[in-house]
Structure formats: structure tokens, C-alpha cells
Coordinates of C-alpha atoms and ligand atoms in Angstrom, one line a residue:
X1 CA 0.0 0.0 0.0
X2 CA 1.3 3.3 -0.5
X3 CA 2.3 5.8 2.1
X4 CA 0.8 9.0 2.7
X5 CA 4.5 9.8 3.8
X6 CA 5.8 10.1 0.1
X7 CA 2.7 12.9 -0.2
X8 CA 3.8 15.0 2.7
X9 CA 7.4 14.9 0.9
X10 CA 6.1 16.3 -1.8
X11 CA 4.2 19.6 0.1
X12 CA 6.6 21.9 1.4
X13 CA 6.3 24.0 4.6
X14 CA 3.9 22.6 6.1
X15 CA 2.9 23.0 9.8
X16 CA 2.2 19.8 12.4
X17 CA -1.5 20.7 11.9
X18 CA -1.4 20.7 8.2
X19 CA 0.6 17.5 8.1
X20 CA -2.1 15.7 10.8
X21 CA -5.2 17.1 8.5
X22 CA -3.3 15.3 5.2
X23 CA -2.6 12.4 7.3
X24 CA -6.6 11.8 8.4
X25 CA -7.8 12.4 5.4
X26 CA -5.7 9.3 4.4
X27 CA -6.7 7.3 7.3
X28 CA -10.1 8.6 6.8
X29 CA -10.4 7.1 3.2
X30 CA -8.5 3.7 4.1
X31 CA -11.1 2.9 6.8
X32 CA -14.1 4.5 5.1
X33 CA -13.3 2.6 1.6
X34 CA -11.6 -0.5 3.1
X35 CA -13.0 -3.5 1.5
X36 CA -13.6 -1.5 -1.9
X37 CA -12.2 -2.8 -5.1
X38 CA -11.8 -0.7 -8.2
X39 CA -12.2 -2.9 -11.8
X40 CA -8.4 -3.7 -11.6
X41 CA -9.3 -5.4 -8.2
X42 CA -7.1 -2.9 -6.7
X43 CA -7.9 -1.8 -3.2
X44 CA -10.0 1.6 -3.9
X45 CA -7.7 4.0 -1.7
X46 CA -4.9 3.5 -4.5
X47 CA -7.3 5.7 -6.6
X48 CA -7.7 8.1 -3.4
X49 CA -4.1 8.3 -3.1
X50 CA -3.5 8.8 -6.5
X51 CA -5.5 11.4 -7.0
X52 CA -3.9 13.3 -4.0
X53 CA -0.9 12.6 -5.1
X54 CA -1.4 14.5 -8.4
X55 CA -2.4 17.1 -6.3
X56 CA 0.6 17.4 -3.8
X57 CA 2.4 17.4 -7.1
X58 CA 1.2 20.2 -8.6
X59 CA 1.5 22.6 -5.4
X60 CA -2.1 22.5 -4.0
X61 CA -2.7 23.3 -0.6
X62 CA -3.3 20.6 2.5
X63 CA -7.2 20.9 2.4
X64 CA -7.4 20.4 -1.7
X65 CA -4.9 17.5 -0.4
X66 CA -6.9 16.2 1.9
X67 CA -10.1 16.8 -0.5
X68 CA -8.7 14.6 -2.9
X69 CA -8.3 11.8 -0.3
X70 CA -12.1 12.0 0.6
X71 CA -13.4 13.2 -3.0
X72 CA -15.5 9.7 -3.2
X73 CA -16.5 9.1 -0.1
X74 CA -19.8 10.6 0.6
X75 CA -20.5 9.0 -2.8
X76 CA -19.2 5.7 -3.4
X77 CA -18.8 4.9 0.7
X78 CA -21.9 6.4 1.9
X79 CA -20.4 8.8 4.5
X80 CA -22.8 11.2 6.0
X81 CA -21.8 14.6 5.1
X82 CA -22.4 15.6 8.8
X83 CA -19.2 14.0 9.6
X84 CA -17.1 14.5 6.8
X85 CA -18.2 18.5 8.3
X86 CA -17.4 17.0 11.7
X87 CA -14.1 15.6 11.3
X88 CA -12.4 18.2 8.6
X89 CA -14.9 21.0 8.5
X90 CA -17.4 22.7 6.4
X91 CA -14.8 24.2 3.4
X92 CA -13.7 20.7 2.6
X93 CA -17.1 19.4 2.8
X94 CA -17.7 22.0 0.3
X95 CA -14.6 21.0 -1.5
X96 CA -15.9 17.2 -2.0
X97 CA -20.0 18.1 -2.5
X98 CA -18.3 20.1 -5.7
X99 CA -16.5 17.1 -6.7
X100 CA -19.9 14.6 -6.3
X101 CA -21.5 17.3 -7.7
X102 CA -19.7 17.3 -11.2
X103 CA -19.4 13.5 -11.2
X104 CA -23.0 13.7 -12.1
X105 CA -22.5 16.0 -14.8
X106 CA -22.7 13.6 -17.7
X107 CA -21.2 14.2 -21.4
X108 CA -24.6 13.0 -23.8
X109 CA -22.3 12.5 -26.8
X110 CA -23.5 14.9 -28.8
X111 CA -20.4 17.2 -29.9
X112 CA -22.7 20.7 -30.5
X113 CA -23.4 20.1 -26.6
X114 CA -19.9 20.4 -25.5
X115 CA -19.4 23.6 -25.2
X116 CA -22.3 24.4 -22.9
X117 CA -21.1 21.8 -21.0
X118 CA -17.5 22.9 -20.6
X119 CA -19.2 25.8 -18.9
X120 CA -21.8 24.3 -16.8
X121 CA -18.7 22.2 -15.5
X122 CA -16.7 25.5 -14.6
X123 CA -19.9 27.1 -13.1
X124 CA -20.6 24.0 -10.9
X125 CA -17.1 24.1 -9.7
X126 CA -17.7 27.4 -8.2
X127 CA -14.1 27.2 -6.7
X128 CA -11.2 26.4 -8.7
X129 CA -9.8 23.9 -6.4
X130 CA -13.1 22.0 -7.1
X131 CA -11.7 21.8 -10.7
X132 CA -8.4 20.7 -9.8
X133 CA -9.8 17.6 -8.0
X134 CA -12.1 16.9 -10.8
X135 CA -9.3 16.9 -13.4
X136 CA -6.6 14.9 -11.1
X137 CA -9.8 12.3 -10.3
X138 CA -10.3 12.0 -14.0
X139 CA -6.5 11.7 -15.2
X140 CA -6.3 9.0 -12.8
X141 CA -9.3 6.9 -14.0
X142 CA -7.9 7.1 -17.5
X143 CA -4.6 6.0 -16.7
X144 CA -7.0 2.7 -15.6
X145 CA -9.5 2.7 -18.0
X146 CA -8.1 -0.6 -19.4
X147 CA -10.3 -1.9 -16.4
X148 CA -13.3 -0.3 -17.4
X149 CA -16.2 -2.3 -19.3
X150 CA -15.4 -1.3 -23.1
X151 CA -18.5 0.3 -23.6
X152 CA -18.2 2.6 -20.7
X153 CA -14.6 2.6 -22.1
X154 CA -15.8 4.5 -25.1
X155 CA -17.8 6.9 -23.5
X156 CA -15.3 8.2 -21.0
X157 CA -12.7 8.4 -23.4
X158 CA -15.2 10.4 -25.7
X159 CA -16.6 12.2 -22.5
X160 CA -12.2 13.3 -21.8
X161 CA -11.8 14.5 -25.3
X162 CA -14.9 16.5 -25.5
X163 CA -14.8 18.3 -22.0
X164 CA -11.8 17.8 -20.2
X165 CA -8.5 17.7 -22.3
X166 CA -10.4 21.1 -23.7
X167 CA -10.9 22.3 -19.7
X168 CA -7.1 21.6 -19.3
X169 CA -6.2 23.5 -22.4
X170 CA -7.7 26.4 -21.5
X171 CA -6.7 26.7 -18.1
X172 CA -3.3 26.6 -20.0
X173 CA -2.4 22.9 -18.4
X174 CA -0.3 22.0 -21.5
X175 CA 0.7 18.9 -19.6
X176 CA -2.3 17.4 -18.6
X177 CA -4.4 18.3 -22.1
X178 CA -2.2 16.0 -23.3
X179 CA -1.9 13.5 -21.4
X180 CA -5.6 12.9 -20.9
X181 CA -5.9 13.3 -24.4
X182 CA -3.6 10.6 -25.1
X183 CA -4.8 8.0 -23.0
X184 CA -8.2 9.0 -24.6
X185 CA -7.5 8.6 -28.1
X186 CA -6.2 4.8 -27.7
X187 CA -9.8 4.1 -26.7
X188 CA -12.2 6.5 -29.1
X189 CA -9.8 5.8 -32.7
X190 CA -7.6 2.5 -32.0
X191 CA -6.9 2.8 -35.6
X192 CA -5.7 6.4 -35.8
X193 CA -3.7 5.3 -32.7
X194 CA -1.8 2.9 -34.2
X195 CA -1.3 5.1 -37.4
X196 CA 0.1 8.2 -35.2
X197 CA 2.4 5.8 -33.3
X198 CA 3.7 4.8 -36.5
X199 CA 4.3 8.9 -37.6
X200 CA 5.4 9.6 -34.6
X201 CA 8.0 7.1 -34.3
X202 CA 9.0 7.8 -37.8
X203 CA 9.2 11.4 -37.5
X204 CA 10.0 11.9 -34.3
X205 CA 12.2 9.0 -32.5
X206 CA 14.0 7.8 -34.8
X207 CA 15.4 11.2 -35.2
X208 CA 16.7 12.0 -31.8
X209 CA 20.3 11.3 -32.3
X210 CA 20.5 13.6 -35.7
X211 CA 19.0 16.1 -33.7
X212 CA 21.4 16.2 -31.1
X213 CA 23.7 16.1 -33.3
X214 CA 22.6 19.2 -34.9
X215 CA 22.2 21.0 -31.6
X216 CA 25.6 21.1 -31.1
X217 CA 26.1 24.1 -33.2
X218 CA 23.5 25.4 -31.7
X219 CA 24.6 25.3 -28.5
X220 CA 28.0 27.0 -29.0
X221 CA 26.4 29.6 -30.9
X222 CA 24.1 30.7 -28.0
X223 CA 27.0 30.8 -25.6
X224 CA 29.6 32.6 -28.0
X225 CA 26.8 35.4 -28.4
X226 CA 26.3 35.6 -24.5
X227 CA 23.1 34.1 -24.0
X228 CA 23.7 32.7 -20.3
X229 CA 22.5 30.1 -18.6
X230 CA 20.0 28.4 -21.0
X231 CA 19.1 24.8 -21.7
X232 CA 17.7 22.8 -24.8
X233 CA 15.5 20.1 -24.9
X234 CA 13.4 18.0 -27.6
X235 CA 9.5 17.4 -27.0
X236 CA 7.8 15.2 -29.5
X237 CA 4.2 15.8 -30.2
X238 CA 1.3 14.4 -29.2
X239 CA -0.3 11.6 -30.9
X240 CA -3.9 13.5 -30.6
X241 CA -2.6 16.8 -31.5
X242 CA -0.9 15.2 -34.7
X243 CA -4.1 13.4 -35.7
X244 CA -5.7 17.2 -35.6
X245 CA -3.2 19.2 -37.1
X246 CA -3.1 15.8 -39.8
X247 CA -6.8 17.2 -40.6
X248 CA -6.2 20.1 -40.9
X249 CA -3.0 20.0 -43.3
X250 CA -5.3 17.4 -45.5
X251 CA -2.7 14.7 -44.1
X252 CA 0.0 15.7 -45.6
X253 CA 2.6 14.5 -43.6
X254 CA 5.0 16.5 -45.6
X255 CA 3.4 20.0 -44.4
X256 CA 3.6 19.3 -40.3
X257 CA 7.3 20.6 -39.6
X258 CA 6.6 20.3 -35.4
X259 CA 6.3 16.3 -35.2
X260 CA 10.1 16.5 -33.2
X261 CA 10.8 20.1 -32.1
X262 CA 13.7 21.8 -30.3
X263 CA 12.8 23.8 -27.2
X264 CA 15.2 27.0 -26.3
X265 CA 14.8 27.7 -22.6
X266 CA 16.6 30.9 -21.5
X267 CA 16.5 33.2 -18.1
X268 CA 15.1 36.3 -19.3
X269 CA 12.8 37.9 -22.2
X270 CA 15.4 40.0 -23.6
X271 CA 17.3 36.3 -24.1
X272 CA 14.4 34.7 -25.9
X273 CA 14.4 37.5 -28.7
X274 CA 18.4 37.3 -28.9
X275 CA 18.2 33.7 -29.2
X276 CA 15.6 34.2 -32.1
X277 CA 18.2 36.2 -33.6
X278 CA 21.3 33.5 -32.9
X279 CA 18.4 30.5 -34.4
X280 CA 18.7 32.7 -37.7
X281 CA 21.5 33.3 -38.4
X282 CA 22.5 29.7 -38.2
X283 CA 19.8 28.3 -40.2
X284 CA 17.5 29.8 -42.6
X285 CA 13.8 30.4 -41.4
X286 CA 10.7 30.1 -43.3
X287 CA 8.9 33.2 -44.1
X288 CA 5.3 33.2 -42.2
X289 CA 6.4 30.6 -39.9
X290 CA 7.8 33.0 -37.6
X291 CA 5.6 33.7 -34.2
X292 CA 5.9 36.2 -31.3
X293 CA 3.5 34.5 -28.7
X294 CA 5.3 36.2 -25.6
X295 CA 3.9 40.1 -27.6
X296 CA 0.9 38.0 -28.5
X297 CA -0.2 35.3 -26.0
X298 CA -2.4 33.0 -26.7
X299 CA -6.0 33.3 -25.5
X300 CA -5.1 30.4 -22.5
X301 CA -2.2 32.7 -21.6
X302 CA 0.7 30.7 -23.8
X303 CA 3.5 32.5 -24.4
X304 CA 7.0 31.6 -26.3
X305 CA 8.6 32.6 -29.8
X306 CA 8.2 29.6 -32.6
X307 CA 10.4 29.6 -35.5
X308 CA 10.6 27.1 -38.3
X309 CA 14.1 26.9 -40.1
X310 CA 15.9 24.7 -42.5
X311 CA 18.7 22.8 -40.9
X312 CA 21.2 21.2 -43.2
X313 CA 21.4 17.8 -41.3
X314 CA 17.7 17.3 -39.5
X315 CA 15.8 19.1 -42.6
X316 CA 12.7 21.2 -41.1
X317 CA 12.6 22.2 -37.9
X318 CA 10.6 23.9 -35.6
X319 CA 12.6 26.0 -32.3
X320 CA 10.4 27.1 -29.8
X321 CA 11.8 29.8 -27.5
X322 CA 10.6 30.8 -23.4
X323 CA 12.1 31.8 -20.1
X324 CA 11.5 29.0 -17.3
X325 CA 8.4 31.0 -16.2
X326 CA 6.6 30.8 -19.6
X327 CA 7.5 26.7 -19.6
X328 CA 6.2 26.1 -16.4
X329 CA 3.2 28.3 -17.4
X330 CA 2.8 26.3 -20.5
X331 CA 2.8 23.3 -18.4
X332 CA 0.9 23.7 -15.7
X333 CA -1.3 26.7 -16.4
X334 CA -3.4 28.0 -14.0
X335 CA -2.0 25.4 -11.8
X336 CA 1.3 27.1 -11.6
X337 CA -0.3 29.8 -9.5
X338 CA -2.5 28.6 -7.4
X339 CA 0.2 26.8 -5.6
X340 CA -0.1 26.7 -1.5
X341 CA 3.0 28.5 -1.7
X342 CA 1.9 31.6 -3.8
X343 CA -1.6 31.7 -2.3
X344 CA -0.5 31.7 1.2
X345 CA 1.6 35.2 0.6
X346 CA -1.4 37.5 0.0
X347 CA 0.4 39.2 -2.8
X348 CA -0.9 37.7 -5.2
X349 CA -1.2 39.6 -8.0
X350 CA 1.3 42.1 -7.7
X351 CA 4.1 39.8 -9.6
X352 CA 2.0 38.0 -11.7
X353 CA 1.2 38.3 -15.5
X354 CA -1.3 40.0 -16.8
X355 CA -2.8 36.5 -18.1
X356 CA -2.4 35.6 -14.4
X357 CA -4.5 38.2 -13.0
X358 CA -7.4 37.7 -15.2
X359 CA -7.4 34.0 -14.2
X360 CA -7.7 35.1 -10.6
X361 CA -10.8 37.3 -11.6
X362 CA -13.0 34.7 -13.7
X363 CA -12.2 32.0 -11.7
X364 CA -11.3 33.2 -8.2
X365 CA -13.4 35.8 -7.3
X366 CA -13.2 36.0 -3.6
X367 CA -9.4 36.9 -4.2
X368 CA -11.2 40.2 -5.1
X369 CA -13.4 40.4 -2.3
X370 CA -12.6 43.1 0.3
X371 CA -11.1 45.4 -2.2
X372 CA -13.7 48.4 -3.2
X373 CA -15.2 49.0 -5.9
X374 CA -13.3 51.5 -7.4
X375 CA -10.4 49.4 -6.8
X376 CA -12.0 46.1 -8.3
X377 CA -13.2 48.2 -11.4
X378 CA -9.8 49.5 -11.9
X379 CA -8.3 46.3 -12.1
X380 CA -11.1 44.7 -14.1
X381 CA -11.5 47.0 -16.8
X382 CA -7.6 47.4 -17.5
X383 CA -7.8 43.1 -18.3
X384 CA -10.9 42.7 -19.9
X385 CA -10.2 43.3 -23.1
X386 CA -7.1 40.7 -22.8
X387 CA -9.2 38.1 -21.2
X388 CA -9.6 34.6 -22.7
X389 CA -12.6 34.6 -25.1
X390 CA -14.6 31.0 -23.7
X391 CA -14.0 33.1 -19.3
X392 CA -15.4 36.0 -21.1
X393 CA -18.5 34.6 -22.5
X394 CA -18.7 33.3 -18.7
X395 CA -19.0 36.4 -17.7
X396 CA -21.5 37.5 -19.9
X397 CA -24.3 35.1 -19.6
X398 CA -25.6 37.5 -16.8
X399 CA -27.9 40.8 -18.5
X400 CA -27.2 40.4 -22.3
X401 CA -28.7 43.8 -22.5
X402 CA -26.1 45.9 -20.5
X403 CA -22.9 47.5 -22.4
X404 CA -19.8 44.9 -21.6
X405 CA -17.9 46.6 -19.1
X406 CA -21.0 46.7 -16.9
X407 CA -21.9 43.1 -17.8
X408 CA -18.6 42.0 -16.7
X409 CA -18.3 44.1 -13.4
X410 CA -21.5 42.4 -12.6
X411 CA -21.3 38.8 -13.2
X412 CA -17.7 39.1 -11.0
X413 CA -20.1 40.9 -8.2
X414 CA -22.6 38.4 -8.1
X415 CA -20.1 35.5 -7.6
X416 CA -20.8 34.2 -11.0
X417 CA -23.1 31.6 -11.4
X418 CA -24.8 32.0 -8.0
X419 CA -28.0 33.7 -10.0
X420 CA -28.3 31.2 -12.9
X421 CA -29.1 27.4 -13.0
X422 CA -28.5 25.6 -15.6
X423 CA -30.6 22.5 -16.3
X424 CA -30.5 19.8 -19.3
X425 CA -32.9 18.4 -21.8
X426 CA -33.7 14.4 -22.2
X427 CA -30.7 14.9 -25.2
X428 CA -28.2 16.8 -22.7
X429 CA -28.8 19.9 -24.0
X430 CA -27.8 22.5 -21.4
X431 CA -30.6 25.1 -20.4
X432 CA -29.5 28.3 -18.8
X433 CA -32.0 30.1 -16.6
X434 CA -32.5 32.8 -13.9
X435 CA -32.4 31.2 -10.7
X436 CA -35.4 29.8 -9.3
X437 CA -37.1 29.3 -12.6
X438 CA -39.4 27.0 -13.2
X439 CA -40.4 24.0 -15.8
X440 CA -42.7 26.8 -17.2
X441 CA -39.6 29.1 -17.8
X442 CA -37.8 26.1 -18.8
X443 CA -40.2 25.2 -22.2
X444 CA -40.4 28.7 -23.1
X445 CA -36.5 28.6 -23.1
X446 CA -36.5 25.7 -25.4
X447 CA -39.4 26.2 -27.9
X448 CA -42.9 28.9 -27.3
X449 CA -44.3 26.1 -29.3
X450 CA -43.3 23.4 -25.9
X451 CA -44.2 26.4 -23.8
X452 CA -47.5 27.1 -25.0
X453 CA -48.7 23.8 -24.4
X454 CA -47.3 22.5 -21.3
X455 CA -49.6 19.3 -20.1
X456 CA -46.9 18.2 -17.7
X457 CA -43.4 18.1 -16.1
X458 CA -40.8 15.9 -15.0
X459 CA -38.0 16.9 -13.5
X460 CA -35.1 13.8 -12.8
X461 CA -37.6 11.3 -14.1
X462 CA -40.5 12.2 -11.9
X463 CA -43.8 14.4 -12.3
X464 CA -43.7 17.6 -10.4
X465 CA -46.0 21.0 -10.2
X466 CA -45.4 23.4 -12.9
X467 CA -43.8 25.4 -10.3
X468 CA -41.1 23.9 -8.9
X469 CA -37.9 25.4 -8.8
X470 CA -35.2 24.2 -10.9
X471 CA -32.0 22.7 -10.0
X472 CA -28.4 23.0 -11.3
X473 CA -28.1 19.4 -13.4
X474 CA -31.7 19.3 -12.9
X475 CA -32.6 16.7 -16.1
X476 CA -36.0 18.2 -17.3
X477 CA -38.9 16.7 -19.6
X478 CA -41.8 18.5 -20.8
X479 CA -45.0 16.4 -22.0
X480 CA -47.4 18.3 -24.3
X481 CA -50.4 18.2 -25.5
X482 CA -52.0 20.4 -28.6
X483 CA -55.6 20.9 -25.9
X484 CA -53.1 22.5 -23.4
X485 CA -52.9 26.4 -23.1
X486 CA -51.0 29.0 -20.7
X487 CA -53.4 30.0 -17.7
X488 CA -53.3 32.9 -15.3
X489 CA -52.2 31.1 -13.1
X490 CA -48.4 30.1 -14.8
X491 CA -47.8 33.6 -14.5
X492 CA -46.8 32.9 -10.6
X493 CA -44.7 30.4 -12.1
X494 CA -43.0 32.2 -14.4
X495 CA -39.3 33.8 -13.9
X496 CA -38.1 34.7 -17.2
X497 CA -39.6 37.7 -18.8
X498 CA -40.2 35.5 -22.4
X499 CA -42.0 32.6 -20.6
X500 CA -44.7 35.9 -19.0
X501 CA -44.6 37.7 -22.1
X502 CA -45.6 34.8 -24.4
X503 CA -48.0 33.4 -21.7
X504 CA -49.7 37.0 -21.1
X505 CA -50.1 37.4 -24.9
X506 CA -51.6 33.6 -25.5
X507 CA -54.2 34.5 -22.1
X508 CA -55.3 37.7 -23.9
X509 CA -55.7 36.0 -27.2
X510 CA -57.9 33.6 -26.1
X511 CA -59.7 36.1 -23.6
X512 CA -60.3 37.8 -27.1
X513 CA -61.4 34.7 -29.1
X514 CA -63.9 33.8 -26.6
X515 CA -65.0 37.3 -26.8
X516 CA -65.3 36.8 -30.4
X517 CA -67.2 33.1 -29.8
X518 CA -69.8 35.1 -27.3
X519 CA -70.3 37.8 -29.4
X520 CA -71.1 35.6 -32.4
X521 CA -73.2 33.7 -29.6
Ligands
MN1 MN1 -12.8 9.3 -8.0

């Protein structure tokens, strides 16, 4: 069994109470789960362990830690929530409920759907460390998924591609995006698989010794200009990513010049730009090819120069160029600063990036609170134009009407989604609605034609009055029949100002039909 020792290794400065809360959340999980086999017939607390593990690892704090230990056991071991409060208190109760919470979020299969739920998913988290549990829970169960029934197989594999390689992505977790996407693909396109390994082996590992032969040069020219203390390494891409980028170059092999690729890493920015310079004059670049993501991140917050040159021995190549910060960045994302250590200081965004501020502002509101308004504002307005364009639309699902500065402001105020639910239809399709709507607000939202003719509800499978208040994840079926029609009456029910607008005008038009009818008498 493995020791909870090797996790507390891997956190740093931890105090006795810290160390005692990581400690019983393990001992906490072995009892609570003891007896529990996963499909591999391994004892369940490996998966527990695992997944704090991959926490420790990237630098969360002792309750995410601890979290992760006891992320499956109100669900899977039937612990009271009382005492999870009891024993480790109400924010990782929280912490956990999120988790349980997601895990019912389920991918329907239909691609069109994804991106509502990518969103829903980051709007149930409510706190990033939620999130982080989720993604290290998930990268754990496909490193297993050999285990898993092969039709199940197929749709968690499907499921990681769709929502959670594309959550990783844009939270700038270059590492994990991969990797899930990886263990993924083996599962939804065997064949591909096999084809990329074949690529990649050609393209890319066989050619490892040429290329460090050819970095040689390289590396004497970089310290004979004075570019200090650098490094070079290889990375070999992905076999995902080449299957995309194969589809989009109309697999031609011959037109993807990144398959191997050289990575500069240098100390400073001035050095990357210099390097750039060093790169060129060795080898001849290809016009176009050349990009400045550290001027121009990308939208996740990526930063690094690319080049593309013609090197006598190796033939294409493409040199990507960063300072240490930007490739731990490009690794680990978001991840990279919410570490314990950084969060603990209370300076938080005072050294940061500017990509690393507006993180903290879609996704960590309370780092805000406290500050005033003017202050907030301040700091808002001077990132929102640089913020990431799927965080933005977050933001936006608030008042479509008000200008976008306001908008913004307002959704950050109002903690997000605390004012929305969002619900699904029998197909998965994700509903968003004011909070406390009802199934009357809810077929208006999805057709007037379902709204106008409401006979009954059911919400999670079973019949409830037309006024029941909705539920995030709430699953929600309408039945209809062509004899039903809006009453007074569904105007208490209704939230939304289209579901009363379109009920008020069906009332009045058949107020004013059976006016007609009298009249005609
Ligand atoms: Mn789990």
C-alpha cells in the first residue's frame, strides 16, 4: 500500500497541523473505503491516493490534499456529510460536495453540446480547487481505464476529449491536455492510434540522435553570443494533436514541420528575442512561420517565440523559445499559481502576468473580495479586453442587454453563477436560466411552441407541479399536449420575462377569441 508519507514529501512548509489534516484524510479514506475494489481489483484507496498525489504534485494546498483523499466518499462509501463536516470541516465538505456534484454532470455524446457543457462544468465548480480535484480524479481513471467495461470505455474516453482535455487546455495545463488526451485517443480511434504511433515514431524518435547532433552548433552559438544560462530540450508531439493538425493539413505529412521540435529555454525575455536572432543566423527560417506569442499570448495565456528553419542535417525544424516561467506556465497553467505557496503570501497579483491576473478574476473571485469597488473596477477594466474569449462569454451570460464593461463588473459581483441554473434536456442539451425558474420558464427557453402547451413536467424522471424550482443538473422533460394552453395562473410560475410575455399574450388571445365566440353567440 502506498504511504501518505511520500505525499507530505512532496508539500513543502507545512505546519504539524497541516501535516495531521493530510494524514486523516488518508486514514479517513482507508477505513471508510476498506473493502472497496476498483475494476483492476485494486484496493480503492490506491485511486484516493492517486489522486492526491497529483495534487501534492502540482503545489495544492493541505485541504485540496486532503479533498482529494475523501473526494469519493460521501458518494461511493456512503459517509454522512455531517461528519465529513465534523471531522475536517465545512470548506472541505464543500470542496468534496463540488466534486460529487460534477461527477453527475454527464457528457450525452452529442459534440454541439460540448461547449455548454465545458461551462456548466466550470460554473458547478464554483471554486477552482473543485476543478483541480475533478481533473486529477479523472486523469487517474484514464490511466486505468483498461479496467473499465469497453463500452463505458468508449464513453469516458469520448466524454475526456470533448470536456476535459479542452478544460485543461484552456486553463493553460499543457501537460495534462495531453496527457488525458492521449490515454483517450487509444480508446475513441484505436486505428488512428496505431497510425500516429507509426508517424510519430518515424518522425520523431527515430530522429533524436541527428537532432542532437545538430544542436551542437546550436549550443556554441548561444554561448559565444552571450546568452547565459539556457538549456535545450526535444519534445515530441502528441499523438492527438498530430491526428488534428493531420486534418487540418489534409494529411499531408510532408506540411507538419513540429512532429520533433527543439525547445530553447533561457532566463530572461530579452534572451528569448536574442536567441531568435542567434536560431537565424545559423539556419535559414521560413517566411510566415515565424511567431511572437510572448507580444501576442495566446488566448489560454501561452506564451513563447516559434520559428521554423531549415537545418542542413535534421531538414525542417521547428525551435520554440521561453524563459523558465513561460514553460512552467505552459505546463501547468493555472496550476502554476494557485500553488499553497503563492496563495499563502497574499500578494498575489502584484508579480504576476497580466494573463495571471485575469485568471484570478473569472475564476477566483473572492481573491477580489474586500477590495472596493473602485479598486476592483480598476483592475477589471484594464484586463478585460485581454481576457480569454470562452472566461469572457462566462462572464457574460448575466444581462445580455447591459454594455460589456458593466456586464462583466456584474457577473464578478454576483459570484458568478450564483444567479443562474443551468438544467438539461432528455438529449443533454444545457438550459441556462434565472435562478429559481421554473419548468414553465424552462419550455419557453426551449421552444414557445413546448411552452405554449405545457400538459406536464418531469424533472429527474418524476412528475412535479409546474412550479417547482429548478435545479443545477436538474434533467427536465416537458410532455405536451395540442388541448393545453397557458393560464393565469403560470404567470406565478414564471421567472423569465419571455415565458410571461408569451403566456400573457396567449391569455389575452384567447380572452379575445372567446369574446369573439360570445359575441357571435
Ligand atoms: Mn474518483
Amino acid at each position: 500500500m502506498p504511504d501518505v508519507k511520500d505525499i507530505l514529501a512532496l508539500m513543502e512548509d507545512l505546519t504539524p497541523e497541516q501535516q495531521e489534516l493530510v494524514r486523516n484524510a488518508s486514514a479517513f479514506a482507508m477505513e471508510k473505503h476498506a473493502g472497496h475494489e476498483r475494476n483492476s481489483g485494486e484496493p480503492y484507496y490506491i485511486h484516493l491516493y492517486e489522486t492526491a498525489r497529483e495534487l501534492a504534485e502540482l503545489g495544492m494546498g493541505p485541504r485540496t490534499v486532503a479533498a482529494g483523499f475523501l473526494h469519493d466518499c460521501i458518494e461511493d462509501a456512503e459517509v454522512d456529510p455531517e461528519e465529513v463536516a465534523q471531522e475536517f470541516g465545512e470548506e472541505i465538505l464543500f470542496l468534496i460536495q463540488g466534486v460529487t456534484k460534477l461527477g453527475h454532470l454527464k457528457y450525452q455524446g452529442a459534440e454541439r453540446h460540448a461547449e455548454s457543457l465545458r461551462r456548466l462544468f466550470v460554473a458547478t465548480s464554483q471554486d477552482i480547487r473543485v476543478l483541480m480535484i475533478k481533473l486529477m480524479d479523472r486523469l487517474h481513471n484514464m490511466r486505468t481505464l483498461e479496467h473499465v467495461r469497453p463500452d463505458k470505455r468508449v464513453r469516458i474516453a469520448k466524454e475526456t476529449l470533448e470536456i476535459y482535455a479542452p478544460i485543461a487546455d484552456r486553463l493553460g495545463m499543457g501537460r495534462l491536455k495531453r496527457e488525458l488526451e492521449d490515454l483517450a485517443f487509444r480508446w475513441v480511434d484505436p486505428e488512428e492510434f496505431v497510425h500516429m504511433e507509426r508517424l510519430i515514431k518515424e518522425r520523431g524518435t527515430d530522429r533524436e540522435e541527428e537532432l542532437a547532433k545538430c544542436l551542437v552548433p546550436l549550443r556554441d552559438e548561444l554561448a559565444k553570443n552571450g546568452v547565459m544560462n539556457f538549456r535545450t530540450e526535444y519534445r515530441i508531439k502528441g499523438l492527438y494533436s498530430l491526428c488534428k493538425k493531420l486534418e487540418r493539413k489534409k494529411y499531408d505529412i510532408e506540411n507538419i514541420y513540429d512532429v520533433l521540435a527543439v525547445r530553447i529555454i533561457v532566463s530572461s525575455v530579452a534572451d528569448c528575442y536574442q536567441a531568435l536572432g542567434i536560431v537565424h543566423s545559423l539556419w535559414r527560417p521560413l517566411p510566415g512561420k515565424i511567431k511572437d506569442y510572448i507580444a501576442f499570448p495566446k488566448p489560454n495565456g501561452y506564451q513563447s517565440l516559434h520559428t521554423t528553419v531549415i537545418t542542413g542535417t535534421v531538414g525542417v525544424l521547428e525551435i520554440q523559445i521561453r524563459t523558465e516561467a513561460m514553460h512552467r506556465e505552459a505546463q501547468y497553467g493555472i496550476a502554476s499559481h494557485l500553488a499553497y505557496k503563492h496563495l499563502g503570501s497574499a500578494k498575489i497579483d502584484r508579480e504576476q502576468t497580466r494573463q495571471n491576473r485575469v485568471w484570478y478574476q473569472f475564476l477566483l473571485p473572492s481573491v477580489l473580495r474586500g477590495k472596493s469597488d473602485d479598486e476592483m473596477q480598476s483592475v477589471i477594466q484594464s484586463s478585460f479586453t485581454s481576457a480569454p474569449e470562452w472566461l469572457r462569454d462566462i462572464g457574460e451570460t448575466y444581462s445580455k442587454d447591459a454594455p460589456a464593461d458593466e456586464r462583466f463588473v456584474e457577473g464578478l459581483k454576483s459570484d458568478f453563477f450564483s444567479h443562474r441554473v443551468f438544467v438539461f434536456t432528455p438529449h443533454g442539451d444545457v438550459i441556462d436560466l434565472p435562478i429559481d425558474s421554473s419548468p414553465v420558464d424552462f419550455a419557453y427557453a426551449v421552444h414557445s411552441d413546448i411552452g405554449d402547451h405545457i400538459a406536464a413536467a418531469k424533472v429527474n424522471g418524476k412528475f412535479v407541479s409546474l412550479g417547482t424550482p429548478l435545479k443545477n443538473g436538474d434533467i427536465v422533460l416537458i410532455e405536451t399536449k395540442p388541448s393545453a394552453h397557458p393560464s393565469q395562473k403560470w404567470l406565478e410560475y414564471a421567472k423569465t420575462s419571455l415565458a410571461r410575455r408569451k403566456i400573457v399574450n396567449a391569455v389575452t388571445r384567447k380572452e379575445k377569441e372567446d369574446e369573439g365566440l360570445k359575441a357571435r353567440g
